[in-house]
C-alpha cells in the first residue's frame, strides 16, 4: 500500500463521511474534504504517527465566480517522515462562513488564513486574528476576488492625454 | 602640478552668488538610499566604478533622509509603501529634489493594478523622470545632468 492509499484509508477509518472525492494529478493527491470534518481530519493527519503531516506549507484559495460553490480553499501538507505531499481541498459557499481555523493544529495556520482573508475575503471560523497583512490597514475589499476591478487607472495615450492628466492626483509640495 | 602653478596667483573671481550656490549644489549632491526594486541594481551600477557617479560628487548614498538632498525613487512604489516615501521626503532638509527612476516610478509602468502607485508624482513632487525598464546607467546619468541643468537655472528664492 503506497502513501496515497494509506492516507485515504486512515481518514476513512476515522471519519467515514469526510472525503467527498479524491483526485490524483501528476503523482500528487488531492482530497476534497467536507467542510465540517476539516479540522478533525487535520488533527488526525498531524497526530497519527504513521502519517505525521507536521508541516503546513501553504493555504490557498480559488474564486470560481460564476459557479457555485464559489470559493475553494486548499491546504498543502508535507510529511517529513514519509517525504510525502498531500493537498486537502474544501468548497466554501459563503465567504463569511469559511472552514474552521487550523491555527490550533499548525501554529502557522492562523497567519496563512490571515493572508487568505486579506486577499480573498474568506472568514475562517474561530480565527480571531483576521486583519490586514499585505494591504494597508484601511483597505476596502479583497483584491484577488474575480469581481474586483482589474486595472487601476485609465491608460494614458496621446489621444486622451489631457483627459487622464486632469484626473491624476498630483502631489503638493 | 596644481592649478595654482598653471594660473599663478588665483586672485579674485567675480560671479553672482546665485550661480556659486547652484554650482555648489549641483556638484555635491547626496542621494538618499532608496532602492525599491530592480531599478536599484542599475542605480548601484551607475554609482560603481564602471559608470562612476563620483564624477558628479554623488557616489555616496545616505541611509538617513536628514543627510540627503536628492531622492532617487528607483522602482515601483506599492500603496503600502507610499506613506513611507512621503514621510522620508518630508524628513529631508530643503533644498531637495526627486528623480523618478524607471517606468514604474514615473507612471506605474506595466503594473496598472490596485497595489502599485501610478507614478510617484502622486505622493511627492518629481523634478526629473527617467524612462526605461529599467533604465541603463547612462540614462540615469542623463537624468542627473538634466537635474543639474534645472538646478543651475534655479533662483535662491525658489527654496526660501
Coordinates of C-alpha atoms in Angstrom, one line a residue:
Chain A
X1 CA 0.0 0.0 0.0
X2 CA 1.5 3.3 -1.0
X3 CA 1.3 6.5 0.9
X4 CA -1.6 7.9 -1.1
X5 CA -3.8 4.9 -0.3
X6 CA -2.7 4.8 3.3
X7 CA -3.9 8.4 3.9
X8 CA -7.3 7.7 2.4
X9 CA -7.8 4.6 4.4
X10 CA -6.8 6.2 7.7
X11 CA -9.2 9.1 7.1
X12 CA -12.0 6.8 6.1
X13 CA -11.5 4.7 9.2
X14 CA -11.7 7.7 11.5
X15 CA -14.3 9.9 9.5
X16 CA -16.3 7.8 7.1
X17 CA -18.1 10.7 5.6
X18 CA -15.2 13.2 5.4
X19 CA -13.8 12.5 1.9
X20 CA -16.1 13.8 -0.9
X21 CA -13.7 13.0 -3.8
X22 CA -10.2 12.0 -4.5
X23 CA -8.1 13.2 -7.4
X24 CA -4.6 12.4 -8.5
X25 CA -2.8 14.6 -10.9
X26 CA 0.8 14.0 -11.9
X27 CA 1.5 11.9 -8.8
X28 CA 0.0 14.5 -6.4
X29 CA -3.1 13.5 -4.5
X30 CA -5.9 15.9 -3.7
X31 CA -8.6 15.0 -1.2
X32 CA -11.9 17.0 -1.3
X33 CA -12.9 17.2 2.4
X34 CA -16.3 18.0 3.8
X35 CA -16.1 21.4 5.5
X36 CA -17.3 20.3 8.9
X37 CA -14.8 17.5 9.1
X38 CA -11.8 19.5 8.0
X39 CA -10.4 20.2 11.5
X40 CA -10.7 16.7 12.7
X41 CA -9.0 15.4 9.5
X42 CA -6.2 17.9 10.0
X43 CA -5.7 16.8 13.6
X44 CA -5.6 13.2 12.5
X45 CA -3.1 13.9 9.7
X46 CA -0.8 15.7 12.1
X47 CA -1.1 13.4 15.2
X48 CA -1.1 10.0 13.6
X49 CA 2.4 8.6 14.0
X50 CA 2.3 6.8 10.6
X51 CA 1.2 9.9 8.7
X52 CA 2.6 12.9 10.7
X53 CA 1.9 15.7 8.3
X54 CA 3.8 18.1 10.6
X55 CA 4.3 20.9 8.0
X56 CA 1.5 23.0 6.6
X57 CA 3.3 24.6 3.7
X58 CA 0.5 26.8 2.4
X59 CA -3.1 27.7 2.3
X60 CA -4.5 29.0 -1.0
X61 CA -8.0 30.0 -2.1
X62 CA -9.6 30.0 -5.5
X63 CA -12.5 32.0 -6.8
X64 CA -14.8 30.4 -9.4
X65 CA -17.0 33.4 -9.7
X66 CA -20.0 32.4 -11.9
X67 CA -20.1 28.9 -10.4
X68 CA -21.5 27.7 -7.1
X69 CA -19.9 27.0 -4.6
X70 CA -17.8 30.0 -5.4
X71 CA -14.7 29.5 -3.4
X72 CA -12.3 26.6 -2.7
X73 CA -9.6 26.6 0.0
X74 CA -6.6 24.3 -0.5
X75 CA -4.3 23.1 2.3
X76 CA -0.9 21.9 1.2
X77 CA 0.6 19.5 3.7
X78 CA 4.0 17.8 3.9
X79 CA 5.2 14.9 5.9
X80 CA 8.9 14.9 6.7
X81 CA 8.8 11.3 7.9
X82 CA 7.3 9.9 4.8
X83 CA 8.6 12.6 2.3
X84 CA 5.0 12.8 1.1
X85 CA 2.9 15.8 0.0
X86 CA -0.9 15.9 0.3
X87 CA -3.4 18.5 -0.7
X88 CA -6.8 19.0 1.0
X89 CA -9.5 21.0 -0.6
X90 CA -12.7 22.4 0.8
X91 CA -15.5 24.0 -1.0
X92 CA -16.9 27.3 0.5
X93 CA -20.3 28.6 -0.5
X94 CA -20.4 31.7 1.7
X95 CA -17.1 33.5 2.3
X96 CA -18.4 34.8 5.7
X97 CA -18.7 31.1 6.8
X98 CA -15.4 29.7 5.8
X99 CA -13.8 26.5 7.1
X100 CA -12.8 26.2 10.8
X101 CA -9.4 27.5 11.6
X102 CA -6.4 25.1 11.6
X103 CA -4.3 27.6 13.7
X104 CA -4.8 25.3 16.6
X105 CA -3.3 22.3 14.7
X106 CA -0.4 24.1 13.0
X107 CA 0.7 27.4 14.5
X108 CA 1.4 28.9 11.1
X109 CA -2.2 28.2 10.1
X110 CA -3.6 31.4 11.6
X111 CA -1.1 33.5 9.6
X112 CA -1.8 31.8 6.3
X113 CA -5.5 32.2 7.0
X114 CA -4.9 35.9 7.6
X115 CA -3.3 36.1 4.1
X116 CA -6.3 34.4 2.6
X117 CA -8.7 36.7 4.3
X118 CA -6.7 39.7 3.3
X119 CA -6.7 39.0 -0.4
X120 CA -9.7 36.7 -0.9
X121 CA -12.0 37.6 2.0
X122 CA -12.8 34.1 3.4
X123 CA -13.5 34.4 7.1
X124 CA -12.2 31.3 8.9
X125 CA -14.3 30.3 11.8
X126 CA -12.5 30.6 15.2
X127 CA -9.6 32.7 13.9
X128 CA -9.7 35.9 15.9
X129 CA -6.6 37.4 14.3
X130 CA -8.0 38.1 10.8
X131 CA -6.6 41.5 10.0
X132 CA -4.8 43.2 7.0
X133 CA -1.4 41.5 6.4
X134 CA -0.2 42.7 3.0
X135 CA -2.6 45.5 2.2
X136 CA -2.8 48.9 4.1
X137 CA -4.9 48.6 7.2
X138 CA -7.7 50.9 5.8
X139 CA -8.1 48.9 2.6
X140 CA -11.6 48.3 1.4
X141 CA -12.4 45.0 -0.4
X142 CA -10.4 41.9 -1.2
X143 CA -8.4 42.3 -4.4
X144 CA -7.9 38.8 -5.6
X145 CA -11.6 38.1 -6.0
X146 CA -12.8 37.9 -9.5
X147 CA -15.3 40.8 -9.2
X148 CA -12.6 43.2 -8.0
X149 CA -11.7 45.7 -10.8
X150 CA -8.5 44.7 -12.7
X151 CA -6.9 48.0 -13.8
X152 CA -6.5 50.9 -11.5
X153 CA -6.0 53.9 -13.8
X154 CA -7.1 54.5 -17.4
X155 CA -4.0 54.2 -19.6
X156 CA -2.7 57.5 -20.9
X157 CA -2.2 57.6 -24.7
X158 CA -1.6 60.6 -27.0
X159 CA -5.3 60.9 -27.8
X160 CA -6.6 61.1 -24.2
X161 CA -3.5 62.6 -22.5
X162 CA -5.3 65.8 -21.3
X163 CA -8.3 63.9 -20.1
X164 CA -6.4 61.4 -17.9
X165 CA -3.9 64.0 -16.8
X166 CA -6.7 66.2 -15.4
X167 CA -7.9 63.4 -13.2
X168 CA -4.5 62.4 -11.9
X169 CA -3.9 63.3 -8.2
X170 CA -0.6 65.1 -8.3
X171 CA 1.3 65.6 -5.0
X172 CA 1.6 69.0 -3.4
X173 CA 4.9 70.5 -2.4
Chain B
X1 CA 51.1 70.1 -10.8
X2 CA 48.2 72.0 -9.4
X3 CA 46.0 74.6 -10.9
X4 CA 47.9 77.3 -8.8
X5 CA 51.1 76.8 -10.8
X6 CA 49.3 76.9 -14.1
X7 CA 47.4 80.1 -13.4
X8 CA 49.8 81.8 -11.0
X9 CA 48.1 83.9 -8.4
X10 CA 44.5 82.8 -8.2
X11 CA 43.3 86.2 -7.4
X12 CA 39.6 87.1 -7.3
X13 CA 36.7 85.6 -9.1
X14 CA 33.6 87.6 -9.5
X15 CA 30.3 85.9 -10.1
X16 CA 26.7 86.0 -9.0
X17 CA 26.1 84.4 -5.6
X18 CA 23.2 82.5 -7.1
X19 CA 25.5 80.9 -9.6
X20 CA 28.0 79.9 -6.9
X21 CA 25.3 78.4 -4.7
X22 CA 23.8 76.5 -7.6
X23 CA 27.3 75.3 -8.7
X24 CA 27.9 74.0 -5.2
X25 CA 24.5 72.3 -5.1
X26 CA 25.0 70.5 -8.4
X27 CA 28.4 69.2 -7.7
X28 CA 27.9 67.7 -4.3
X29 CA 24.5 66.1 -4.2
X30 CA 23.7 63.5 -1.5
X31 CA 21.3 60.9 -2.8
X32 CA 19.2 59.0 -0.4
X33 CA 19.4 55.2 -0.4
X34 CA 16.1 54.4 -1.9
X35 CA 16.1 51.2 -3.9
X36 CA 12.7 49.7 -4.1
X37 CA 13.0 47.2 -6.9
X38 CA 15.1 46.1 -9.9
X39 CA 15.9 49.7 -10.9
X40 CA 18.1 49.9 -7.8
X41 CA 20.5 47.4 -9.4
X42 CA 21.1 49.9 -12.2
X43 CA 21.3 52.7 -9.7
X44 CA 24.1 50.8 -7.8
X45 CA 25.8 50.1 -11.1
X46 CA 25.7 53.8 -12.1
X47 CA 27.4 54.6 -8.8
X48 CA 30.0 51.9 -9.1
X49 CA 33.4 52.1 -10.8
X50 CA 32.3 51.5 -14.4
X51 CA 29.9 54.5 -14.6
X52 CA 31.3 56.3 -11.6
X53 CA 28.7 58.8 -10.2
X54 CA 31.5 60.3 -8.1
X55 CA 32.4 62.4 -11.2
X56 CA 29.3 64.4 -10.1
X57 CA 30.1 64.2 -6.4
X58 CA 27.3 61.8 -5.7
X59 CA 28.9 58.4 -5.3
X60 CA 27.7 58.0 -1.7
X61 CA 24.1 57.2 -0.8
X62 CA 23.0 58.3 2.6
X63 CA 20.7 55.9 4.6
X64 CA 19.3 58.9 6.5
X65 CA 16.9 61.4 4.9
X66 CA 18.3 64.1 7.1
X67 CA 21.7 63.9 5.4
X68 CA 20.5 63.9 1.8
X69 CA 19.0 66.3 -0.7
X70 CA 18.2 64.0 -3.6
X71 CA 15.7 61.2 -3.6
X72 CA 16.1 58.7 -6.5
X73 CA 12.9 56.6 -6.3
X74 CA 14.2 53.5 -8.0
X75 CA 11.4 51.1 -8.6
X76 CA 7.7 50.5 -8.1
X77 CA 6.0 52.1 -5.1
X78 CA 3.3 50.0 -3.6
X79 CA 0.3 51.6 -1.9
X80 CA 1.5 50.4 1.4
X81 CA 4.9 51.9 0.8
X82 CA 3.5 55.3 -0.3
X83 CA 3.1 56.8 3.2
X84 CA 6.7 55.8 3.9
X85 CA 8.0 57.5 0.8
X86 CA 6.2 60.7 1.7
X87 CA 7.4 60.7 5.3
X88 CA 11.0 60.3 4.2
X89 CA 10.6 63.1 1.7
X90 CA 9.2 65.3 4.4
X91 CA 12.2 64.5 6.6
X92 CA 14.7 65.6 4.0
X93 CA 16.0 69.2 4.6
X94 CA 15.5 71.9 1.9
X95 CA 16.6 72.2 -0.8
X96 CA 15.6 68.8 -2.1
X97 CA 14.9 67.2 -5.4
X98 CA 13.3 63.9 -6.6
X99 CA 14.2 61.8 -9.6
X100 CA 11.6 59.2 -10.6
X101 CA 13.8 56.4 -12.0
X102 CA 12.2 54.0 -14.4
X103 CA 8.7 53.5 -15.8
X104 CA 7.1 52.2 -12.6
X105 CA 8.2 55.2 -10.5
X106 CA 7.2 57.6 -13.4
X107 CA 3.8 56.3 -14.3
X108 CA 3.2 52.8 -12.8
X109 CA 4.8 51.1 -15.8
X110 CA 3.4 47.7 -16.5
X111 CA 1.7 47.5 -13.1
X112 CA -1.7 49.0 -13.8
X113 CA -3.3 47.5 -10.7
X114 CA -4.6 48.0 -7.2
X115 CA -1.3 47.5 -5.5
X116 CA 1.1 50.0 -7.2
X117 CA 1.0 53.8 -7.1
X118 CA 0.5 55.0 -10.6
X119 CA 3.5 57.3 -10.7
X120 CA 5.4 58.5 -7.6
X121 CA 4.3 62.1 -8.6
X122 CA 1.0 61.3 -6.8
X123 CA 2.8 61.4 -3.5
X124 CA 6.0 63.6 -3.9
X125 CA 6.7 66.4 -6.4
X126 CA 9.1 64.9 -9.1
X127 CA 11.8 67.0 -10.8
X128 CA 13.1 64.5 -13.4
X129 CA 11.6 61.4 -14.9
X130 CA 13.9 58.8 -16.3
X131 CA 12.3 56.4 -18.8
X132 CA 13.3 52.8 -19.2
X133 CA 12.5 49.4 -17.7
X134 CA 15.0 49.5 -16.0
X135 CA 16.9 52.5 -17.4
X136 CA 20.6 51.9 -18.2
X137 CA 23.1 53.7 -16.0
X138 CA 23.7 56.1 -18.9
X139 CA 20.0 57.0 -18.8
X140 CA 20.2 57.7 -15.1
X141 CA 23.3 59.8 -15.5
X142 CA 21.5 61.7 -18.2
X143 CA 18.8 62.3 -15.6
X144 CA 21.4 63.6 -13.2
X145 CA 22.7 66.0 -15.9
X146 CA 19.1 67.2 -16.6
X147 CA 18.6 67.8 -12.9
X148 CA 21.9 69.7 -12.8
X149 CA 20.7 71.9 -15.7
X150 CA 17.5 72.5 -13.8
X151 CA 19.3 73.5 -10.6
X152 CA 21.6 75.9 -12.5
X153 CA 18.6 77.8 -13.6
X154 CA 17.0 78.0 -10.1
X155 CA 16.7 81.2 -8.1
X156 CA 17.7 81.4 -4.4
X157 CA 14.1 82.5 -3.6
X158 CA 12.8 79.2 -5.1
X159 CA 13.8 77.4 -1.9
X160 CA 13.1 80.3 0.5

